[in-house]
Short mmCIF file of C-alpha atoms in Angstrom, two decimals:
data_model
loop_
_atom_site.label_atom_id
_atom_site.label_comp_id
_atom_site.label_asym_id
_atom_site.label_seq_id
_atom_site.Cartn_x
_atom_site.Cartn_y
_atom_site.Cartn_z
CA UNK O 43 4.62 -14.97 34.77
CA UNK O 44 2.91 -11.88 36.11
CA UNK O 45 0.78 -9.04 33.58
CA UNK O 46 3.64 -6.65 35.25
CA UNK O 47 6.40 -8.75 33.93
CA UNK O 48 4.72 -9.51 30.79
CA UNK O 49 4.66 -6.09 29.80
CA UNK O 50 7.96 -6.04 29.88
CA UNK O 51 8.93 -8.92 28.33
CA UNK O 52 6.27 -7.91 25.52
CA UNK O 53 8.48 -4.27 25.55
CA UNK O 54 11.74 -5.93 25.09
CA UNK O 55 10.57 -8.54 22.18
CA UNK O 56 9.39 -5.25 20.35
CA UNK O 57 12.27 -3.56 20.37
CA UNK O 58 14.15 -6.62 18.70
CA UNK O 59 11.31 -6.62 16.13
CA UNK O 60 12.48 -4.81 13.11
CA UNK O 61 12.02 -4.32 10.73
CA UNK O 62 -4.19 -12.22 -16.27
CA UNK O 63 -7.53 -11.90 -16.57
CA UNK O 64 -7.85 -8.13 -15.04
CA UNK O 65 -11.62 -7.53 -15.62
CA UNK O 66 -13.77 -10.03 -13.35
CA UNK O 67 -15.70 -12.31 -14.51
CA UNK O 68 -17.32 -13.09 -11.43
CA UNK O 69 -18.04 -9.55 -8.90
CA UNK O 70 -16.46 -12.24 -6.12
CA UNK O 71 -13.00 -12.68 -7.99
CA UNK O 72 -10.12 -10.72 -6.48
CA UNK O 73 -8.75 -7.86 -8.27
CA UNK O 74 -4.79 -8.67 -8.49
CA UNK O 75 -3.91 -5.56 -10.02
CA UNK O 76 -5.59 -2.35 -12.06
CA UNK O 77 -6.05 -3.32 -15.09
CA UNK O 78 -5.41 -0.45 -17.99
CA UNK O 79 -8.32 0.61 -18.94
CA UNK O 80 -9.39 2.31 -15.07
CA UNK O 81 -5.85 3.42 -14.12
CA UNK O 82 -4.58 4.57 -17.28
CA UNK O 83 -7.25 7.01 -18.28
CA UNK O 84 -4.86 9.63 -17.13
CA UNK O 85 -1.84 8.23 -19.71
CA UNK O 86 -4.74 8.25 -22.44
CA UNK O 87 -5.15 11.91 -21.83
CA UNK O 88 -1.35 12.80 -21.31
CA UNK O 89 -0.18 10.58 -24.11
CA UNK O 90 -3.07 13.12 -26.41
CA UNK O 91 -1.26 16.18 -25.26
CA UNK O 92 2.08 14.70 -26.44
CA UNK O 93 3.37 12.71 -23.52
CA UNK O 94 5.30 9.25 -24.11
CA UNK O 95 3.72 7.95 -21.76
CA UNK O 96 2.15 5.11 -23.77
CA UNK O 97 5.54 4.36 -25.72
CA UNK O 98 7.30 4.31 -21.95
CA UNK O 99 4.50 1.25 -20.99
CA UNK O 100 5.09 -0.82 -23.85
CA UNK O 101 8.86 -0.90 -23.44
CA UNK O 102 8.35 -1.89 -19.74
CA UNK O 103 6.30 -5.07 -21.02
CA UNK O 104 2.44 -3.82 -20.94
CA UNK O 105 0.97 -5.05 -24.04
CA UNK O 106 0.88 -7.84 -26.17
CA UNK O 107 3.55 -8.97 -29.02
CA UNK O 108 2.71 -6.29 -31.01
CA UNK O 109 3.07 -3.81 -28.71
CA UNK O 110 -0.38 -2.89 -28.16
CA UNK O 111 -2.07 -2.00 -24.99
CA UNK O 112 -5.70 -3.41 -23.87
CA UNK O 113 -8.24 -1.99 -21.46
CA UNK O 114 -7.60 -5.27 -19.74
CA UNK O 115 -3.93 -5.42 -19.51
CA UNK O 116 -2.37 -5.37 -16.03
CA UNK O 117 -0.62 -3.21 -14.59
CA UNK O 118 1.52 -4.04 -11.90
CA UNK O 119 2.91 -1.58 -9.06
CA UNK O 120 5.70 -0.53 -10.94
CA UNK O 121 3.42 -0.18 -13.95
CA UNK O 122 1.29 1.79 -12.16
CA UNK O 123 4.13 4.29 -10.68
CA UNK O 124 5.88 4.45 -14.39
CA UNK O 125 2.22 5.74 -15.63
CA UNK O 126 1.95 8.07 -12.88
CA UNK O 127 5.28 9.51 -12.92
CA UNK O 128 4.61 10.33 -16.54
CA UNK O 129 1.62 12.31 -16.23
CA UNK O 130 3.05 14.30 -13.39
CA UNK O 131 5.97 15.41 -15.59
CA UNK O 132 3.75 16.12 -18.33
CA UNK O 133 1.87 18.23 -15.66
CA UNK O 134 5.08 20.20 -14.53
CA UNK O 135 6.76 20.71 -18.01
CA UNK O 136 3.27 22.17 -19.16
CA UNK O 137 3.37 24.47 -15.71
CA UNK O 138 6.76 25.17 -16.00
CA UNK O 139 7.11 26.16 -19.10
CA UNK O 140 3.90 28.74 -18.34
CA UNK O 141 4.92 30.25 -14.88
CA UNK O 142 7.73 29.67 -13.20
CA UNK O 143 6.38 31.05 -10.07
CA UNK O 144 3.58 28.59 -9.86
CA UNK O 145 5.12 25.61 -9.88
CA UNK O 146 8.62 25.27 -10.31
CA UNK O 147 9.63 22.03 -10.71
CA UNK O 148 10.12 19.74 -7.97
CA UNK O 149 7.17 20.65 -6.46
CA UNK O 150 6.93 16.82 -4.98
CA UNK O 151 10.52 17.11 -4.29
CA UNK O 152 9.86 20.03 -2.32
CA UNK O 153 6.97 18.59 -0.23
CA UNK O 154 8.99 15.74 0.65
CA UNK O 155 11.69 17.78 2.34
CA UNK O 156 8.86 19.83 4.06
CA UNK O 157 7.57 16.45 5.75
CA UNK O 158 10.57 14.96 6.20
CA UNK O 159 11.40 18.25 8.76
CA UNK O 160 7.71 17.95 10.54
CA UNK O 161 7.09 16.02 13.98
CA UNK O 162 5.19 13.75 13.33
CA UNK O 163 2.77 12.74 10.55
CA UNK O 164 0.11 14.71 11.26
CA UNK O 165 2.27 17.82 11.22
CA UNK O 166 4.07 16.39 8.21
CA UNK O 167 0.51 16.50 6.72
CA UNK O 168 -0.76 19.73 7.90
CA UNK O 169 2.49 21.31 6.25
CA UNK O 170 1.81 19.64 2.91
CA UNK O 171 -1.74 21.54 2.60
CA UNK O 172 -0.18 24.53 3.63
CA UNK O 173 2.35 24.31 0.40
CA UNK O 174 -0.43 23.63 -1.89
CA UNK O 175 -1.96 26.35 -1.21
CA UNK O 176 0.99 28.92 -1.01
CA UNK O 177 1.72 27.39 -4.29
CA UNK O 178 -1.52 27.08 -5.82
CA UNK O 179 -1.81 23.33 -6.24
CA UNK O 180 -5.32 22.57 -7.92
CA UNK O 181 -5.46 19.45 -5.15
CA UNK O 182 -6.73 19.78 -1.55
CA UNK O 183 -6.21 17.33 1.02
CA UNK O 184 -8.17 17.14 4.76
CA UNK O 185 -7.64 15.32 7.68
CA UNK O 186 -11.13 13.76 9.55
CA UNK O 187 -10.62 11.59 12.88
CA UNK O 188 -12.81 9.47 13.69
CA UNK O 189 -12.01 7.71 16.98
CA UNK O 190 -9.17 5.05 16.18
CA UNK O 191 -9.38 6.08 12.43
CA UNK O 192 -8.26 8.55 10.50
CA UNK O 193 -9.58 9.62 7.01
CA UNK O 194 -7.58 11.99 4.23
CA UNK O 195 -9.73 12.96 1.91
CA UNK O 196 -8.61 14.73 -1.42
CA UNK O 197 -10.12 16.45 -4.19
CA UNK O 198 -8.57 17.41 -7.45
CA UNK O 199 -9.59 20.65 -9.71
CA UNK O 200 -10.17 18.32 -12.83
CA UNK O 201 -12.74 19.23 -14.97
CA UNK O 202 -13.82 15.98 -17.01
CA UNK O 203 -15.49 13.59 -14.51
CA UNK O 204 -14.78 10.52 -16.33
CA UNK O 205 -11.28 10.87 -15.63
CA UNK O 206 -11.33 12.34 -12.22
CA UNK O 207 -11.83 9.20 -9.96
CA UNK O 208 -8.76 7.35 -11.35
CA UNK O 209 -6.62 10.95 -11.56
CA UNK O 210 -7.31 11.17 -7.95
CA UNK O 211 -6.36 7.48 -7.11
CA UNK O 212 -3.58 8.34 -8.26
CA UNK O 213 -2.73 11.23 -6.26
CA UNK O 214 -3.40 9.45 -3.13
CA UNK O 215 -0.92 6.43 -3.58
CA UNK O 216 1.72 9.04 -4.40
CA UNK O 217 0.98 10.57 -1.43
CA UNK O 218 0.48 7.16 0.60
CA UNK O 219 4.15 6.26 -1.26
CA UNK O 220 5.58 9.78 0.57
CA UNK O 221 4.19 9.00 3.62
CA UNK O 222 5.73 5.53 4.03
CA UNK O 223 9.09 6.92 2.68
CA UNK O 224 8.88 9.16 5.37
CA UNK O 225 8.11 7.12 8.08
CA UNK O 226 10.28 4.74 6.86
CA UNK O 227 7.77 2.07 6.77
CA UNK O 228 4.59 1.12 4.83
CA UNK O 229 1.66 3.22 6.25
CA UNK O 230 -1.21 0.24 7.37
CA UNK O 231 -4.54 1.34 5.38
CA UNK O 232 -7.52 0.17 6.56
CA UNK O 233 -9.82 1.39 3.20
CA UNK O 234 -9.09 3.72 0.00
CA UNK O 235 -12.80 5.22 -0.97
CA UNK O 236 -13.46 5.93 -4.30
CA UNK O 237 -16.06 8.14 -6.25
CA UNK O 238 -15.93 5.85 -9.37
CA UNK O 239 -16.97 2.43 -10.68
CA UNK O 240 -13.68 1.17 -9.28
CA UNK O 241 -12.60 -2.26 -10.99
CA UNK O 242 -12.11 -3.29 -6.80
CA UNK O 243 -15.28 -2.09 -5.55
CA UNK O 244 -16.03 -3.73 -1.83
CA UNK O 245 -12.97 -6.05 -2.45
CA UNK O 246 -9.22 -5.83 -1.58
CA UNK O 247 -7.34 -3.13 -3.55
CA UNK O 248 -4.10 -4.59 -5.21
CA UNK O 249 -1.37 -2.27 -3.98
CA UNK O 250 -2.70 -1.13 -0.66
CA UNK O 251 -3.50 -4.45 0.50
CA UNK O 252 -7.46 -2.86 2.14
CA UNK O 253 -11.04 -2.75 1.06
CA UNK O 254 -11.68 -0.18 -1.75
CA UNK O 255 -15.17 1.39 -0.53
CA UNK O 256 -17.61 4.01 -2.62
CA UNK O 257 -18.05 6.94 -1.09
CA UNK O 258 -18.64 10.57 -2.35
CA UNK O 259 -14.96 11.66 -1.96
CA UNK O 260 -11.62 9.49 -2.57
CA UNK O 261 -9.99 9.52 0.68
CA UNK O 262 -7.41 6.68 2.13
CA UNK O 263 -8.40 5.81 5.65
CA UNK O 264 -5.44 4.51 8.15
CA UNK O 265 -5.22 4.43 11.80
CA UNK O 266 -5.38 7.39 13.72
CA UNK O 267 -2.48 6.20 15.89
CA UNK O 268 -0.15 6.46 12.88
CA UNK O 269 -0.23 10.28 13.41
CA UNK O 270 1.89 10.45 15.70
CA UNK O 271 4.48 8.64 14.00
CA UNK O 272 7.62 10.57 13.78
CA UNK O 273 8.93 11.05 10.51
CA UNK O 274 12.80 9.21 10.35
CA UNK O 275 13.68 9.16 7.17
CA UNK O 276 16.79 10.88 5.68
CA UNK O 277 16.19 12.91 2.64
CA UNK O 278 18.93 12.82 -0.06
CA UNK O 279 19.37 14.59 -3.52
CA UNK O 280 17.15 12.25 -5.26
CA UNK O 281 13.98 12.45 -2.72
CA UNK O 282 10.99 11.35 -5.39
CA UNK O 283 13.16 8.57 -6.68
CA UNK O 284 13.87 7.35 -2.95
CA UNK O 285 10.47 7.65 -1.97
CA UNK O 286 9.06 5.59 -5.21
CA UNK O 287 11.73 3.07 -4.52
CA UNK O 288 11.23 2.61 -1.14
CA UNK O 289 7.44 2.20 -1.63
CA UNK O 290 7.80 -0.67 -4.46
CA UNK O 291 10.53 -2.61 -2.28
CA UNK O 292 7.84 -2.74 0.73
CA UNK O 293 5.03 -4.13 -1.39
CA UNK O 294 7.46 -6.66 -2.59
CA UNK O 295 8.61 -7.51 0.83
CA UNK O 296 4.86 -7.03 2.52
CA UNK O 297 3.04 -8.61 -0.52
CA UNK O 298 -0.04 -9.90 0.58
CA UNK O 299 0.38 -9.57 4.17
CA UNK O 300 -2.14 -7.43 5.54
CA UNK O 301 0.24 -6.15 8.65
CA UNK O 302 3.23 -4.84 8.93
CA UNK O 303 5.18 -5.73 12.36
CA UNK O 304 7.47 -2.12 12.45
CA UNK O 305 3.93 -0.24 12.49
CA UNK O 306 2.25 -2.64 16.04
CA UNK O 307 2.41 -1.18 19.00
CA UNK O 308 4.35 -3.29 21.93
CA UNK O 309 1.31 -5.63 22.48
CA UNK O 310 0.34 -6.35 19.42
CA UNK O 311 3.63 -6.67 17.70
CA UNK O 312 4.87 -9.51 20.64
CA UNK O 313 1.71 -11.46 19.28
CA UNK O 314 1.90 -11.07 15.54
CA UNK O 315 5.83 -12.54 16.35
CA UNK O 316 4.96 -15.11 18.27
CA UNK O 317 2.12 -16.43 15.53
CA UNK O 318 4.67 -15.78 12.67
CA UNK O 319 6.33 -18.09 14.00
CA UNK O 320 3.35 -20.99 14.86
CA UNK O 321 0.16 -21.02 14.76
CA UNK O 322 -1.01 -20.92 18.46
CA UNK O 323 -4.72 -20.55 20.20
CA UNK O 324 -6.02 -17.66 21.74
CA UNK O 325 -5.30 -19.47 25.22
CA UNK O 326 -1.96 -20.35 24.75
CA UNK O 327 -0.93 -16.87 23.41
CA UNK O 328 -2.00 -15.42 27.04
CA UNK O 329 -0.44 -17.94 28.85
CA UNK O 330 2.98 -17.14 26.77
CA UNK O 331 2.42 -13.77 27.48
CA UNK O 332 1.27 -13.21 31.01
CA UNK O 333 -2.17 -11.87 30.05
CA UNK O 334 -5.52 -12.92 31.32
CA UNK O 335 -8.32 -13.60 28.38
CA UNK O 336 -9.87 -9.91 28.97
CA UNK O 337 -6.93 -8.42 29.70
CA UNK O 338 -5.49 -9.45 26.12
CA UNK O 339 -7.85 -8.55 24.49
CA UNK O 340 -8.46 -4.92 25.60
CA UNK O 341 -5.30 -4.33 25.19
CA UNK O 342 -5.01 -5.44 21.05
CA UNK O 343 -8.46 -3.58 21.46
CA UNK O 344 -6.62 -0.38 22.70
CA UNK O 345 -3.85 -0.61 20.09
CA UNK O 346 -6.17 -1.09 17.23
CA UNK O 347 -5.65 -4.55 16.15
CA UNK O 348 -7.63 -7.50 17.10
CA UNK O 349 -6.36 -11.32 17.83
CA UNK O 350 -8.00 -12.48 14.42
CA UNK O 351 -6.01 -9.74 12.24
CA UNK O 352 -2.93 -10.70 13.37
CA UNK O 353 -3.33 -14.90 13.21
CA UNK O 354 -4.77 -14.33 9.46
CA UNK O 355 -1.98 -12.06 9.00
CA UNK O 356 0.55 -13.91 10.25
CA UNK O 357 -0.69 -17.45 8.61
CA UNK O 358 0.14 -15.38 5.19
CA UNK O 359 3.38 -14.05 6.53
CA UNK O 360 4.32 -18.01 7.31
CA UNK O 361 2.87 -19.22 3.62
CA UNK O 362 4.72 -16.46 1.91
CA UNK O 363 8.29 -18.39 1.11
CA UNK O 364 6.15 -21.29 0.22
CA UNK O 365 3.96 -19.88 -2.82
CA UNK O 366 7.79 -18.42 -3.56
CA UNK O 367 9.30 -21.36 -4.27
CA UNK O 368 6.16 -23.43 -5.64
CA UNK O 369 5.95 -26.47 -3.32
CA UNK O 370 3.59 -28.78 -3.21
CA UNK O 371 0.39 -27.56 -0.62
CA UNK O 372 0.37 -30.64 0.36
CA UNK O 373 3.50 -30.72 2.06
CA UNK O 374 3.11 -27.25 2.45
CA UNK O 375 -0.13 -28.07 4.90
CA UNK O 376 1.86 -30.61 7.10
CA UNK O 377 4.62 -28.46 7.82
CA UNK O 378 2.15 -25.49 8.82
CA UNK O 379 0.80 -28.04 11.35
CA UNK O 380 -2.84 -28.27 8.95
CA UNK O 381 -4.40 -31.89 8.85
CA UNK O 382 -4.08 -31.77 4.73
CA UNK O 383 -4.10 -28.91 1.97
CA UNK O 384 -7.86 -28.55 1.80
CA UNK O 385 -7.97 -27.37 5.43
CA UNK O 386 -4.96 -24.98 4.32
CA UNK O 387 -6.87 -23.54 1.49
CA UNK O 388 -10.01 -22.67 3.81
CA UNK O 389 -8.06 -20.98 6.28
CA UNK O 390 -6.50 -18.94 3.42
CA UNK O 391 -9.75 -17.91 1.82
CA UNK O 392 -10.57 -16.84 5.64
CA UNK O 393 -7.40 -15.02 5.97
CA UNK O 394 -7.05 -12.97 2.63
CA UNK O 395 -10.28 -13.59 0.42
CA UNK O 396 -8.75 -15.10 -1.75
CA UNK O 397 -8.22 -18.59 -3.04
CA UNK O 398 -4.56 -20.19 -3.26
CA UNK O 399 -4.39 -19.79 -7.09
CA UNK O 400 -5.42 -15.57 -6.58
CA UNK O 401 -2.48 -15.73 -4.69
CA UNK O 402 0.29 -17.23 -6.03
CA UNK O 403 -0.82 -14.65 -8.92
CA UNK O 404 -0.59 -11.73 -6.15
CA UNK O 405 3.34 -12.79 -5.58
CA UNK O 406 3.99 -13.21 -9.70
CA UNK O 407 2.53 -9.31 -9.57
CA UNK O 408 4.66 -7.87 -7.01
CA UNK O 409 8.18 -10.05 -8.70
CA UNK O 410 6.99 -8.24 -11.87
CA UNK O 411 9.10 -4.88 -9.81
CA UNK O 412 12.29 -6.32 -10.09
CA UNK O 413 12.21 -6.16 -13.56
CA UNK O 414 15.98 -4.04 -13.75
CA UNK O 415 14.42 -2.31 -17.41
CA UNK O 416 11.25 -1.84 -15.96
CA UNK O 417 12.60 0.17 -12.68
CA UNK O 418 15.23 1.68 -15.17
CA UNK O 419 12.71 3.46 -17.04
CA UNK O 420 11.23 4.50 -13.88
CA UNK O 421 14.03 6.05 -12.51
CA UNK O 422 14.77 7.75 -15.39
CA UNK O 423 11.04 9.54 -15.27
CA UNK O 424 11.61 10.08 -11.36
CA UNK O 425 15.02 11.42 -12.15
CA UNK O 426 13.79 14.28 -13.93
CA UNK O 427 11.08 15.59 -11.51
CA UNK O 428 14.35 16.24 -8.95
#
């Protein structure tokens, strides 16, 4: 098969392609979720200015028997969106109550529907500054391109530094959570850069799937070819609830996967399928697809992936249903096509950075969401920001 007519073949296979121990003990053990005592700094401070936010955490299951919350209790995804939601109400009702030409509520609400409208992301973005500032939103958000990445960077008026680095973490999964809605698909990060002694620091961060990275500002870094995504999704009356929804189902479907197929370009996407479904060499992947060696690989070069991304991505795609159900690695190894399950575990710890046991805990973490009292709680908080 020719490069000509394995461009299109590639074009016409992507357009069928659609879609706890929480403080380490060792700096080299993966952080499977935030653990209390870094993300919930901001429900300490709400829950002091009368927020039941705390009271809300222990009915969704954070805690022990008696109902009391640790520094080093996890919180999962949903956990962490429950906490968030309540200290943005808490925010509103408080600005609310003071002006009502501030910041009415459903500011969020609001935002979304301004997005939703734009052309593409970066327009969708550019819009969103402009309505924090008409309304006089103490948070400012900037876009910085840097060839094939892109890097938002946000700062937040809030006075107590202690509290700041986790506020603003905060602030950019909500907005990384609005983003994806929509898009209608999980924005790929490639970093999220912290000011604070992050409980992550140089390893992978538990919700976003990338690197968490010190830097002076907190900023979440994606590719700069996600930009000119068009915005797709179709805003109803319930918007924030939608978008948090949305954003918790991907993570569950994604888990640990570090790619999403719906955001490859033509290329890449008609490997990462072809490896999802066996593991094949670099060799025999051009051959299936009509490429020469160099022209392959400037082209996954061009798209901003690489052949190594998408095997280790797709090798945790494949291993997915089987850390699901529990079977034995053993098995689990031959039918993969590995020699036995200690070749299987290496090629994981390549793949994720993380050992087998790290993540079967990753997939117990993201089931935690389907928890019906758990996401009814939620949606009640989401409800009223509407």
């Amino acid at each position: 098969m020719g490069r000509a007519a394995g461009i299109v073949k590639i074009e016409k296979d992507h357009a069928s392609v659609q879609s706890s121990n929480l403080f380490m003990r060792k700096r080299t053990t993966a952080v499977r979720s935030l653990p209390f005592g870094w993300a919930g700094k901001s429900a300490a401070l709400a829950a002091a200015r009368g927020a039941p936010i705390l009271e809300l955490l222990r009915a969704a299951g954070v805690g022990d028997s008696e109902q009391c919350i640790a520094d080093g209790d996890a919180l999962s995804a949903a956990h962490y969106m429950l906490m968030g939601v309540g200290t943005i109400n808490l925010v509103d009702d408080e600005l609310h109550a003071v002006s009502r030409t501030k910041m009415p509520r459903g500011t969020v609400s609001t935002g979304l529907r301004i997005m939703a409208s734009a052309r593409s992301l970066r327009t969708a973005i550019e819009s969103l500054t402009k309505f924090y500032a008409l309304i006089g939103q103490n948070q400012k958000i900037e876009l910085g391109i840097s060839g094939s990445t892109t890097r938002l960077e946000l700062s937040a008026d809030i006075s107590d530094s202690r509290y700041s680095a986790a506020i603003e973490e905060m602030i950019i999964i909500s907005l990384h959570c609005q983003f994806s809605f929509i898009l209608d698909r999980f924005l790929p990060v490639c970093g999220i850069v912290t000011h604070g002694d992050h409980p992550a620091t140089n390893l992978t961060h538990p919700y976003l799937g990338c690197k968490v990275l010190r830097g002076p500002k907190t900023a979440l870094i994606f590719p700069t070819s996600c930009l000119d995504l068009q915005p797709i999704a179709k805003i109803g009356d319930t918007p924030v609830t939608d978008a948090v929804l949305y954003w918790l189902k991907q993570i569950e479907t994604q888990g640990f996967s570090r790619i999403g197929c719906q955001t490859l370009k033509p290329i890449s996407a008609a490997v990462f399928e072809r490896l999802r479904v066996r593991d094949v060499s670099y060799g025999e992947c051009c051959l299936e697809l009509g490429f020469t060696g160099d022209e392959l690989r400037r082209a996954l070069c061009a798209e901003g992936t690489g052949y190594r991304s998408l095997r280790h991505s797709a090798l945790l795609e494949r291993l997915r249903p089987y850390l699901a159900s529990r079977a034995n690695m053993d098995d689990v190894a031959l039918d993969m096509g590995f020699s036995d399950a200690r070749s299987l575990r290496r090629s994981l710890r390549s793949a994720s950075g993380m050992s087998l046991t790290e993540l079967k805990a990753s997939i117990d973490l993201v089931t935690s969401c389907r928890d019906p009292s758990l996401i009814g709680h939620l949606k009640h908080q989401l409800n009223a920001m509407e």
